[in-house]
Short mmCIF file of C-alpha atoms in Angstrom, two decimals:
data_model
loop_
_atom_site.label_atom_id
_atom_site.label_comp_id
_atom_site.label_asym_id
_atom_site.label_seq_id
_atom_site.Cartn_x
_atom_site.Cartn_y
_atom_site.Cartn_z
CA MET A 165 0.00 0.00 0.00
CA VAL A 166 1.29 3.49 -0.89
CA ILE A 167 0.40 6.47 1.28
CA ILE A 168 0.89 9.88 -0.27
CA ILE A 169 1.58 12.76 2.08
CA THR A 170 -0.32 15.91 1.27
CA MET A 171 1.11 18.34 3.82
CA SER A 172 3.31 18.59 6.95
CA TYR A 173 3.95 21.06 9.75
CA LYS A 174 5.69 21.24 13.15
CA ILE A 175 4.12 21.38 16.56
CA GLU A 176 5.61 21.95 20.02
CA GLN A 177 4.56 20.07 23.11
CA LYS A 178 5.67 21.19 26.60
CA ILE A 179 6.22 18.41 29.13
CA GLY A 180 7.47 19.60 32.49
CA LYS A 181 10.30 22.09 31.99
CA ASN A 182 11.17 20.85 28.50
CA THR A 183 9.64 21.60 25.10
CA TYR A 184 9.59 18.83 22.49
CA VAL A 185 9.15 19.34 18.72
CA TYR A 186 7.23 17.00 16.42
CA GLU A 187 6.54 16.97 12.69
CA VAL A 188 2.85 16.35 11.90
CA GLN A 189 2.25 14.76 8.50
CA SER A 190 -1.28 14.83 7.01
CA TYR A 191 -2.16 12.27 4.34
CA TRP A 192 -5.26 10.83 2.56
CA ASP A 193 -6.14 7.31 3.53
CA LYS A 194 -7.92 5.80 0.49
CA LYS A 195 -9.12 2.79 2.39
CA LEU A 196 -10.81 4.82 5.14
CA LYS A 197 -11.50 7.63 2.70
CA LYS A 198 -10.47 10.39 5.10
CA THR A 199 -7.50 12.52 6.12
CA ARG A 200 -5.22 11.13 8.81
CA GLN A 201 -2.10 12.39 10.64
CA ASN A 202 1.24 10.80 11.52
CA LYS A 203 3.31 12.48 14.27
CA VAL A 204 7.11 12.04 14.08
CA TYR A 205 9.40 13.11 16.97
CA ILE A 206 12.14 15.55 15.89
CA GLY A 207 13.83 16.49 19.15
CA LYS A 208 14.02 18.80 22.16
CA LYS A 209 14.00 22.59 21.79
CA ASP A 210 16.91 24.53 23.27
CA LYS A 211 15.59 27.39 25.45
CA SER A 212 18.51 29.74 24.81
CA THR A 213 18.98 29.31 21.04
CA GLY A 214 15.51 28.24 19.94
CA LYS A 215 17.08 25.45 17.87
CA THR A 216 15.76 21.92 17.87
CA TYR A 217 17.96 18.91 18.63
CA LYS A 218 17.46 15.21 18.28
CA LYS A 219 19.36 12.33 19.78
CA LEU A 220 21.66 10.45 17.50
CA LYS A 221 20.76 6.92 16.63
CA SER A 222 23.89 4.96 15.95
CA THR A 223 25.87 2.09 17.41
CA PRO A 224 28.94 2.90 19.55
CA LYS A 225 32.18 1.95 17.84
CA LEU A 226 34.95 2.82 20.34
CA ALA A 227 35.33 4.47 23.78
CA LYS A 228 38.56 6.26 24.68
CA ASP A 229 40.01 8.01 27.75
CA PHE A 230 38.95 11.64 27.85
CA GLY A 231 38.35 12.96 31.40
CA CYS A 232 41.96 13.32 32.61
CA LEU A 233 43.12 14.59 29.21
CA TYR A 234 40.51 17.31 29.15
CA PHE A 235 41.17 18.19 32.81
CA PHE A 236 44.94 18.65 32.51
CA ASN A 237 44.72 20.38 29.12
CA GLU A 238 42.38 22.95 30.64
CA LEU A 239 44.48 23.19 33.82
CA VAL A 240 47.77 24.07 32.08
CA LYS A 241 45.88 26.79 30.23
CA LYS A 242 44.32 28.09 33.43
CA ILE A 243 47.56 28.50 35.37
CA GLY A 244 49.43 30.02 32.43
CA ILE A 245 51.81 27.15 31.63
CA ALA A 246 50.34 26.50 28.16
CA ASP A 247 50.80 30.10 26.99
CA ILE A 248 54.42 30.21 28.18
CA ILE A 249 55.25 26.89 26.50
CA LYS A 250 53.65 28.07 23.26
CA LYS A 251 55.64 31.29 23.42
CA ILE A 252 59.02 29.69 24.23
CA TYR A 253 58.66 26.42 22.30
CA PRO A 254 56.38 27.17 19.29
CA ASP A 255 57.55 24.14 17.28
CA ILE A 256 56.99 21.49 19.95
CA HIS A 257 54.46 23.06 22.31
CA ASP A 258 51.65 20.63 21.35
CA SER A 259 53.91 17.64 21.97
CA LEU A 260 55.05 19.03 25.32
CA ILE A 261 51.47 19.58 26.48
CA ASP A 262 50.52 16.04 25.39
CA LEU A 263 53.52 14.59 27.25
CA LEU A 264 52.62 16.61 30.35
CA THR A 265 49.03 15.37 30.17
CA PHE A 266 50.26 11.78 29.96
CA LYS A 267 52.73 12.21 32.83
CA LEU A 268 50.21 13.85 35.14
CA SER A 269 47.32 11.49 34.40
CA GLU A 270 49.18 8.17 34.14
CA ARG A 271 52.28 8.73 36.37
CA LYS A 272 54.28 6.36 34.15
CA PRO A 273 57.61 6.54 32.24
CA LEU A 274 57.43 8.62 29.05
CA TYR A 275 58.40 5.73 26.76
CA LEU A 276 54.89 4.32 27.34
CA PHE A 277 53.30 7.42 25.77
CA GLU A 278 53.09 5.85 22.30
CA THR A 279 50.90 2.96 23.44
CA TRP A 280 48.79 5.23 25.67
CA VAL A 281 47.83 7.49 22.75
CA ASP A 282 45.96 4.63 21.07
CA ASN A 283 43.42 4.62 23.90
CA ALA A 284 43.23 8.39 24.44
CA GLU A 285 40.97 10.95 22.78
CA ILE A 286 43.48 13.66 21.80
CA ASN A 287 42.75 15.65 18.68
CA GLY A 288 45.79 16.10 16.44
CA CYS A 289 48.16 14.35 18.83
CA ASP A 290 51.33 12.95 17.30
CA LYS A 291 52.03 9.35 18.20
CA LEU A 292 55.44 10.15 19.70
CA SER A 293 57.87 7.25 19.64
CA SER A 294 60.37 6.67 22.43
CA ALA A 295 63.12 7.95 20.11
CA ARG A 296 61.16 11.12 19.32
CA ILE A 297 60.51 11.77 23.02
CA SER A 298 64.24 11.36 23.66
CA ASP A 299 64.96 13.94 20.95
CA ILE A 300 62.50 16.38 22.56
CA MET A 301 64.13 15.95 25.98
CA ILE A 302 67.59 16.47 24.49
CA SER A 303 66.45 19.64 22.70
CA LEU A 304 65.06 20.95 26.00
CA GLY A 305 68.31 20.11 27.75
CA LYS A 306 70.53 21.79 25.17
CA ASP A 307 68.62 25.10 25.07
CA GLU A 308 69.56 26.70 28.38
CA VAL A 309 68.42 30.15 27.17
CA ALA A 310 64.90 28.89 26.44
CA ARG A 311 64.68 27.23 29.87
CA GLU A 312 65.72 30.49 31.49
CA HIS A 313 63.08 32.41 29.48
CA PHE A 314 60.46 29.94 30.69
CA LEU A 315 61.42 30.49 34.34
CA ARG A 316 61.43 34.27 33.97
CA ASN A 317 57.98 34.24 32.38
CA TRP A 318 56.66 31.87 35.03
CA ILE A 319 58.05 33.92 37.94
CA ALA A 320 56.66 37.14 36.41
CA ILE A 321 53.08 35.86 36.89
CA ASN A 322 53.77 34.33 40.35
CA SER A 323 55.93 36.96 42.06
CA LYS A 324 53.48 38.15 44.73
CA ASN A 325 54.41 35.86 47.63
CA ASN A 326 55.60 36.70 51.15
CA ASN A 327 57.70 33.62 51.88
CA LEU A 328 60.14 31.65 49.74
CA PHE A 329 61.23 28.14 50.76
CA TYR A 330 64.38 26.67 49.27
CA ASP A 331 65.74 23.15 49.69
CA ILE A 332 67.70 20.47 47.86
CA THR A 333 66.99 16.78 47.29
CA SER A 334 68.87 14.02 45.50
CA PHE A 335 67.92 11.60 42.72
CA SER A 336 69.74 8.30 42.38
CA THR A 337 70.70 6.46 39.21
CA PHE A 338 72.35 3.26 38.06
CA SER A 339 73.98 5.19 35.20
CA GLU A 340 77.68 6.02 35.49
CA MET A 341 78.05 7.63 32.05
CA ILE A 342 76.86 11.17 32.95
CA ASP A 343 79.31 13.46 34.71
CA LEU A 344 76.60 15.20 36.78
CA PHE A 345 75.96 11.94 38.64
CA GLU A 346 78.40 11.82 41.55
CA TRP A 347 78.66 10.27 44.97
CA GLY A 348 77.42 12.50 47.77
CA HIS A 349 75.05 12.77 50.74
CA ASN A 350 72.08 10.73 49.55
CA ARG A 351 68.84 11.95 51.18
CA ASP A 352 67.15 8.60 50.44
CA LYS A 353 70.05 6.66 52.00
CA GLU A 354 70.73 4.78 48.75
CA SER A 355 74.25 3.64 47.87
CA LEU A 356 74.13 5.00 44.32
CA PRO A 357 75.54 7.95 42.36
CA GLN A 358 73.20 10.91 42.41
CA ILE A 359 72.27 14.30 41.05
CA ASN A 360 70.97 17.09 43.27
CA LEU A 361 67.92 19.24 42.57
CA GLY A 362 67.27 22.55 44.33
CA VAL A 363 63.73 23.98 44.19
CA LEU A 364 62.32 27.33 45.34
CA ILE A 365 58.64 27.23 46.38
CA ALA A 366 56.53 30.30 47.15
CA HIS A 367 53.98 30.79 49.91
CA PRO A 368 51.03 31.37 50.13
CA SER A 369 50.61 30.22 46.50
CA CYS A 370 52.56 26.99 47.24
CA MET A 371 53.84 27.05 43.64
CA PRO A 372 57.41 26.08 42.60
CA LEU A 373 59.10 29.17 41.10
CA PHE A 374 62.45 27.93 39.86
CA TYR A 375 64.90 25.05 40.14
CA GLU A 376 68.63 24.38 39.86
CA VAL A 377 70.49 21.17 39.01
CA TYR A 378 73.76 20.39 40.84
CA PRO A 379 76.33 17.60 40.57
CA GLY A 380 75.74 14.91 43.19
CA SER A 381 78.73 15.88 45.36
CA ILE A 382 77.62 19.51 45.89
CA THR A 383 76.48 20.21 49.47
CA ASP A 384 73.63 22.52 50.46
CA VAL A 385 75.79 25.11 52.16
CA VAL A 386 77.78 26.11 49.04
CA THR A 387 74.71 26.90 46.91
CA ILE A 388 73.32 29.94 48.75
CA VAL A 389 75.44 32.71 47.23
CA ASN A 390 74.33 31.85 43.68
CA ILE A 391 70.71 31.40 44.77
CA LEU A 392 70.75 34.95 46.14
CA LYS A 393 72.06 36.17 42.77
CA ARG A 394 69.19 34.41 40.99
CA LEU A 395 66.62 35.92 43.33
CA HIS A 396 68.03 39.35 42.47
CA ALA A 397 68.06 38.57 38.73
CA TYR A 398 64.39 37.51 38.84
CA LYS A 399 63.54 40.79 40.64
CA LEU A 400 61.90 39.06 43.58
CA LYS A 401 61.39 41.53 46.45
CA ASN A 402 59.86 41.90 49.92
CA PHE A 403 60.06 38.26 50.96
CA THR A 404 61.38 36.08 53.76
CA LEU A 405 63.73 33.28 52.71
CA VAL A 406 63.16 30.10 54.75
CA LEU A 407 65.94 27.50 54.75
CA ASP A 408 66.93 24.27 56.48
CA ARG A 409 69.93 24.04 58.82
CA GLY A 410 72.03 22.40 56.10
CA PHE A 411 72.43 25.86 54.52
CA TYR A 412 73.77 27.46 57.71
CA SER A 413 77.21 29.02 57.83
CA GLU A 414 78.37 32.40 59.10
CA ARG A 415 79.26 33.43 55.57
CA ASN A 416 75.80 32.47 54.27
CA ILE A 417 73.78 34.30 56.95
CA LEU A 418 75.91 37.42 56.44
CA GLU A 419 75.25 37.26 52.68
CA ILE A 420 71.51 36.68 53.17
CA TYR A 421 71.44 39.52 55.70
CA LYS A 422 72.29 41.97 52.87
CA VAL A 423 69.44 40.77 50.63
CA CYS A 424 66.31 39.83 52.56
CA ASP A 425 64.69 38.68 55.78
CA PHE A 426 65.31 35.04 56.56
CA ILE A 427 64.57 32.14 58.91
CA ILE A 428 67.13 29.39 59.35
CA PRO A 429 67.75 26.82 62.13
CA MET A 430 71.19 26.85 63.73
CA PRO A 431 73.12 23.56 63.97
CA PHE A 432 73.78 22.42 67.55
CA THR A 433 77.48 21.86 66.82
CA ASN A 434 77.96 25.62 66.36
CA ASP A 435 79.74 27.38 69.27
CA ILE A 436 77.10 30.12 69.39
CA SER A 437 74.37 27.46 69.54
CA LYS A 438 76.05 25.72 72.47
CA LYS A 439 76.18 29.01 74.40
CA LEU A 440 72.54 29.77 73.59
CA LEU A 441 71.40 26.33 74.77
CA LYS A 442 73.42 26.60 77.97
CA SER A 443 72.18 30.10 78.80
CA THR A 444 68.50 29.19 78.28
CA SER A 445 68.44 25.64 79.64
CA SER A 446 67.05 26.46 83.09
CA ILE A 447 64.51 28.95 81.71
CA LEU A 448 63.13 26.53 79.11
CA GLU A 449 62.75 23.84 81.77
CA SER A 450 60.47 26.19 83.73
CA PRO A 451 57.18 26.70 81.85
CA LEU A 452 56.15 29.42 84.30
CA ILE A 453 59.14 31.55 83.28
CA SER A 454 59.53 30.84 79.57
CA LYS A 455 57.19 32.16 76.88
CA VAL A 456 54.35 29.89 75.74
CA VAL A 457 54.01 29.55 71.94
CA HIS A 458 51.00 27.98 70.24
CA LEU A 459 51.70 26.12 67.00
CA GLU A 460 49.26 25.58 64.16
CA GLY A 461 47.50 22.31 64.96
CA ASP A 462 46.95 23.00 68.70
CA ARG A 463 50.46 22.12 69.87
CA THR A 464 52.28 24.11 72.55
CA VAL A 465 56.02 24.78 72.87
CA PHE A 466 58.11 27.05 75.07
CA CYS A 467 60.48 29.75 73.89
CA GLU A 468 63.22 32.14 74.95
CA LYS A 469 64.65 34.91 72.74
CA LYS A 470 68.31 36.01 72.65
CA THR A 471 70.38 38.41 70.55
CA PHE A 472 74.01 38.23 69.40
CA LYS A 473 76.29 39.85 66.84
CA ILE A 474 78.43 38.57 63.99
CA ASN A 475 80.59 41.18 62.23
CA ASN A 476 78.56 43.91 63.95
CA LYS A 477 75.30 42.56 62.48
CA ILE A 478 72.54 41.91 65.04
CA PHE A 479 70.83 38.52 64.91
CA TYR A 480 67.82 37.30 66.89
CA ALA A 481 67.76 33.70 68.07
CA HIS A 482 64.49 32.14 69.21
CA ILE A 483 65.17 28.96 71.21
CA PHE A 484 62.19 26.58 71.33
CA VAL A 485 61.59 23.39 73.28
CA ASP A 486 58.82 20.92 72.49
CA ASN A 487 58.52 18.75 75.60
CA GLU A 488 56.13 16.29 74.00
CA LYS A 489 58.56 15.70 71.15
CA LYS A 490 61.47 15.49 73.61
CA ILE A 491 59.86 12.67 75.58
CA LYS A 492 59.04 10.66 72.45
CA THR A 493 62.54 11.13 70.99
CA MET A 494 64.22 10.23 74.28
CA ASN A 495 62.15 7.05 74.64
CA ASN A 496 63.04 6.01 71.08
CA LEU A 497 66.74 6.67 71.72
CA PHE A 498 67.01 4.53 74.85
CA GLN A 499 64.88 1.77 73.33
CA THR A 500 67.15 1.67 70.25
CA ILE A 501 70.31 1.66 72.39
CA HIS A 502 68.93 -1.18 74.51
CA GLU A 503 67.91 -3.23 71.43
CA LEU A 504 71.30 -2.74 69.72
CA GLU A 505 73.20 -3.76 72.84
CA LYS A 506 71.01 -6.82 73.36
CA ASN A 507 71.17 -7.99 69.71
CA PHE A 508 74.92 -7.46 69.46
CA ASN A 509 75.73 -9.35 72.62
CA ASN A 510 73.50 -12.25 71.55
CA SER A 511 75.19 -12.49 68.14
CA LEU A 512 78.36 -14.35 69.32
CA ILE A 513 80.65 -12.06 67.29
CA THR A 514 84.30 -13.22 67.33
CA LYS A 515 85.86 -10.94 64.67
CA ILE A 516 86.30 -7.17 64.98
CA LYS A 517 85.32 -6.59 61.32
CA ASP A 518 82.00 -8.37 61.97
CA ALA A 519 81.47 -6.17 65.01
CA LYS A 520 81.82 -3.01 62.89
CA LEU A 521 79.63 -4.44 60.12
CA PHE A 522 76.87 -5.03 62.68
CA PHE A 523 75.93 -1.34 62.73
CA ASP A 524 76.03 -1.11 58.92
CA THR A 525 73.66 -4.04 58.43
CA LYS A 526 71.27 -2.59 61.02
CA LYS A 527 71.49 0.83 59.31
CA GLN A 528 72.26 2.33 62.72
CA LYS A 529 75.80 3.55 62.10
CA GLU A 530 75.13 6.88 63.83
CA TYR A 531 74.70 5.03 67.15
CA MET A 532 78.28 3.73 67.20
CA GLU A 533 79.48 6.80 69.13
CA TYR A 534 77.35 5.76 72.12
CA PHE A 535 79.15 2.40 72.50
CA LYS A 536 82.58 0.91 72.76
CA ILE A 537 83.41 -2.59 71.58
CA VAL A 538 85.32 -4.70 74.12
CA LYS A 539 86.72 -8.22 73.90
CA LYS A 540 86.16 -10.77 76.64
CA GLY A 541 87.84 -14.07 75.91
CA ARG A 542 87.13 -14.93 72.27
CA LYS A 543 83.94 -12.87 72.02
CA TYR A 544 83.23 -9.18 71.41
CA TYR A 545 80.68 -7.25 73.44
CA LEU A 546 79.00 -3.86 73.26
CA VAL A 547 79.29 -1.63 76.30
CA LYS A 548 77.65 1.77 76.65
CA ASN A 549 80.22 4.51 76.23
CA ASP A 550 80.73 7.50 78.49
CA ASP A 551 77.23 8.84 79.26
CA HIS A 552 78.46 12.37 78.44
CA ASN A 553 77.68 11.95 74.69
CA ILE A 554 74.23 10.57 75.43
CA GLN A 555 73.51 13.37 77.90
CA ASN A 556 74.50 16.01 75.34
CA LEU A 557 72.08 14.45 72.86
CA VAL A 558 69.28 14.34 75.44
CA ASP A 559 69.85 18.00 76.31
CA ARG A 560 69.24 18.95 72.66
CA MET A 561 66.16 16.80 72.18
CA GLY A 562 62.97 18.66 71.32
CA LYS A 563 64.90 21.92 70.89
CA THR A 564 65.16 24.18 67.83
CA ILE A 565 67.08 27.44 67.44
CA LEU A 566 65.60 29.65 64.72
CA LEU A 567 67.68 32.58 63.56
CA THR A 568 66.40 35.78 61.93
CA LYS A 569 67.36 39.42 61.46
CA ASP A 570 63.76 40.61 61.93
CA LYS A 571 63.55 42.06 65.43
CA ASN A 572 59.78 42.63 65.16
CA ILE A 573 58.66 39.11 64.32
CA CYS A 574 57.10 37.30 67.27
CA SER A 575 58.11 33.76 68.21
CA THR A 576 54.71 32.31 67.27
CA GLU A 577 54.78 33.76 63.76
CA LEU A 578 58.43 32.76 63.33
CA ILE A 579 58.06 29.07 64.15
CA ASN A 580 54.78 28.69 62.26
CA LYS A 581 56.41 30.23 59.18
CA TYR A 582 59.30 27.80 59.50
CA PHE A 583 57.06 24.75 59.86
CA ARG A 584 55.25 25.70 56.65
CA ARG A 585 58.40 24.65 54.83
CA ASP A 586 56.96 21.13 54.85
CA ILE A 587 55.37 22.13 51.52
CA ILE A 588 58.77 21.69 49.88
CA GLU A 589 59.26 18.27 51.49
CA LYS A 590 55.86 17.25 50.15
CA ALA A 591 56.80 18.59 46.71
CA PHE A 592 59.93 16.42 46.65
CA ASP A 593 57.88 13.42 47.75
CA ASP A 594 55.33 14.10 44.98
CA LEU A 595 58.07 14.35 42.37
CA LYS A 596 59.74 11.10 43.42
CA ASN A 597 56.74 8.97 44.33
CA GLU A 598 53.53 10.44 42.89
CA LEU A 599 55.15 11.33 39.54
CA ASN A 600 57.36 8.22 39.63
CA GLU A 601 60.73 9.98 39.21
CA LYS A 602 62.66 8.57 42.17
CA GLU A 603 65.32 7.07 39.90
CA LEU A 604 66.19 9.06 36.80
CA ARG A 605 66.67 7.39 33.43
CA ALA A 606 68.70 9.35 30.89
CA HIS A 607 71.12 8.50 28.09
CA ASN A 608 73.27 11.62 28.25
CA LYS A 609 73.72 14.95 30.01
CA TYR A 610 71.32 16.91 27.78
CA SER A 611 68.61 14.27 28.03
CA LEU A 612 68.96 14.44 31.82
CA LEU A 613 68.72 18.26 31.91
CA GLY A 614 65.67 18.12 29.63
CA ARG A 615 63.99 15.57 31.87
CA MET A 616 64.65 17.67 34.98
CA PHE A 617 63.09 20.70 33.29
CA PHE A 618 60.08 18.68 32.12
CA ASN A 619 59.65 17.22 35.62
CA PHE A 620 59.77 20.70 37.13
CA ILE A 621 56.85 21.80 34.91
CA ALA A 622 54.92 18.66 35.92
CA LEU A 623 55.64 19.51 39.57
CA ILE A 624 54.12 22.98 39.07
CA VAL A 625 50.83 21.46 37.89
CA GLN A 626 50.89 18.80 40.62
CA SER A 627 51.47 21.46 43.31
CA TYR A 628 48.60 23.57 41.98
CA CYS A 629 46.29 20.55 42.12
CA LEU A 630 47.20 19.80 45.75
CA GLU A 631 46.69 23.41 46.82
CA VAL A 632 43.24 23.59 45.20
CA MET A 633 42.29 20.30 46.83
CA ARG A 634 43.51 21.50 50.24
CA LYS A 635 41.32 24.62 50.08
CA ASN A 636 38.12 22.99 48.77
CA GLU A 637 35.81 21.30 51.25
CA GLU A 638 34.19 19.08 48.60
CA ILE A 639 37.42 17.31 47.61
CA LYS A 640 39.99 18.05 50.35
CA SER A 641 39.62 14.56 51.83
CA SER A 642 40.43 12.91 48.47
CA THR A 643 43.88 11.93 47.25
CA VAL A 644 45.21 12.88 43.81
CA GLU A 645 44.93 9.23 42.80
CA GLU A 646 41.26 9.17 43.77
CA ILE A 647 40.64 12.34 41.74
CA LEU A 648 42.37 10.83 38.70
CA ASN A 649 40.45 7.56 38.99
CA GLU A 650 37.19 9.50 39.08
CA LEU A 651 38.11 11.57 36.01
CA LYS A 652 39.21 8.47 34.09
CA LYS A 653 35.61 7.25 34.17
CA ILE A 654 34.75 10.03 31.70
CA ARG A 655 35.10 8.56 28.21
CA CYS A 656 34.68 9.82 24.67
CA VAL A 657 32.53 7.45 22.59
CA SER A 658 32.87 7.31 18.80
CA MET A 659 29.84 6.16 16.82
CA LEU A 660 29.77 4.15 13.60
CA ASN A 661 28.41 7.19 11.76
CA GLY A 662 31.49 9.23 12.78
CA ASP A 663 29.84 11.27 15.55
CA LYS A 664 31.24 11.45 19.09
CA TYR A 665 29.90 12.13 22.54
CA VAL A 666 31.19 12.36 26.10
CA THR A 667 29.76 9.98 28.68
CA GLU A 668 27.52 11.34 31.44
CA ILE A 669 29.13 13.45 34.19
CA THR A 670 28.52 12.34 37.80
CA LYS A 671 28.04 14.67 40.77
CA THR A 672 31.51 13.80 42.11
CA GLN A 673 33.08 14.65 38.77
CA LYS A 674 31.12 17.92 38.65
CA ASP A 675 32.47 18.78 42.12
CA ILE A 676 36.02 18.25 40.85
CA PHE A 677 35.59 20.53 37.85
CA LYS A 678 33.83 23.12 40.01
CA ALA A 679 36.68 23.12 42.55
CA PHE A 680 39.21 23.81 39.81
CA LYS A 681 36.86 26.28 38.03
CA ILE A 682 36.98 24.27 34.80
CA LYS A 683 33.96 23.98 32.50
CA LEU A 684 32.36 20.56 32.19
CA PRO A 685 33.70 18.47 29.28
CA LEU A 686 30.58 18.33 27.11
CA GLU A 687 32.27 18.80 23.76
CA PRO A 688 35.11 16.52 22.65
CA GLY A 689 37.58 18.38 20.49
CA ASN A 690 35.71 21.67 21.07
CA LYS A 691 33.09 20.65 18.47
CA ILE A 692 29.31 20.71 18.78
CA SER A 693 28.34 18.21 21.42
CA ALA A 694 27.62 14.85 19.89
CA PHE A 695 24.84 14.44 22.45
CA GLN A 696 22.83 16.74 20.22
CA VAL A 697 22.74 17.63 16.53
CA PRO A 698 20.85 20.77 15.36
CA ILE A 699 17.98 20.20 12.92
CA ASP A 700 17.43 23.16 10.57
CA SER A 701 14.83 21.66 8.28
CA VAL A 702 12.77 18.51 7.75
CA ASN A 703 11.67 17.04 4.41
CA ALA A 704 7.91 17.23 3.88
CA THR A 705 7.41 13.95 2.01
CA ILE A 706 7.66 10.50 3.54
CA ILE A 707 6.76 7.35 1.60
CA ARG A 708 5.75 4.27 3.55
CA ASP A 709 5.10 0.80 2.23
#
């Protein structure tokens, strides 16, 4: 039977808050000998544009990762990294952003990028081979001028911070072919050659500002003079430089004195420190006399303030004692000493070399000074040494001497500022463990320098993520891994007819995008959403059998 359509028109039907559009087709039914109508659904009407959309009808062909890619692509734009990379590295900026997205979302070695791309929805992404990635890292490592331009541009948009924290960490390697890898003080207690990385982090933004790579044998204390020169070159002003005690020397504090305010702990081996501890010992042991200081986190310590001069420069020393920490540390010390003595004397050691190796195998070499090894018959025994060394250690337990040139800063503000330096410790931990860079892999010096620069950029984005999470009540209890796992549920689905759409967004995912002030990923590749396709016109004639 053939039905001939005589006319058609559109009607709108409002159901709840939505308006739906239908095409009404009138035709003559010869059998019934009267006009009839056939209503065909077109789609839903958009309130803002007035256009009509209909759902696609097609079979899904392939689903790819999209949530994390979209998130990190938008994030590097938001914090300004993308614009700087595009400006400094116009020829490879797309590849660098893609590599950053992979590193931040997958936390895996870069050589796996090529296989990852096959399952990721990235428009126009080159399928970078391991060799090509190596070439990119080498080009980054060779161009020191470009790296410096990047840092200057980055600091220019992040210069308004009151406190600057600087510290150095080490990265181990099995490679012995790169001259920057040397033997030195390994912070991770690994018996491997290493390279040292110094990083400056700003507060309150908690963002890394710049970095410096040092040969593995370079110690903290010798780096300060050049760091001060870099701070001057980057035109950073009106800040307090916060350092760890490894940077302390009289020369360093005199140099810092000329440039900025500072906070640095004094080592207990220093003669001035010994005098300060001795002169305040009785006061600090009397809570009714010493000053009470409240730390962030509801902890209480006691403090006494002293002044002294070096080369006619006045310094202010704030001596703190944390009695709770002192008791815990003292208990651990005596328990360790007791356990070492017991285990050694039960080991039936008959050779002096085995006696010395005992402390190495227990990784307690620093405790050797509290014992002496004696021989009785054929066997060696441990005996506690003169108690003077142990007493000196106990006297220092729970105590911290913070040095500054700022006479107006109160003890509470001083120690709380210093304890905020844990942000740099967390940044090093993120770089080594979260971003999986504890042991560096590089074929040559330039590849290594390129990798360090790339890792520094990744650390910037990672640090920004953590700071946003810390400040937002909706997601502050989540870990970065939990955030990534949630975003990875968002997929981009390709249909057999060539259209694409993004899977539905959950409330948790919406909370994440809201916290970071990123628009929801409704449009893969910045195209019209494949959820909906605009209908501009409908044919008036339909033939049915």
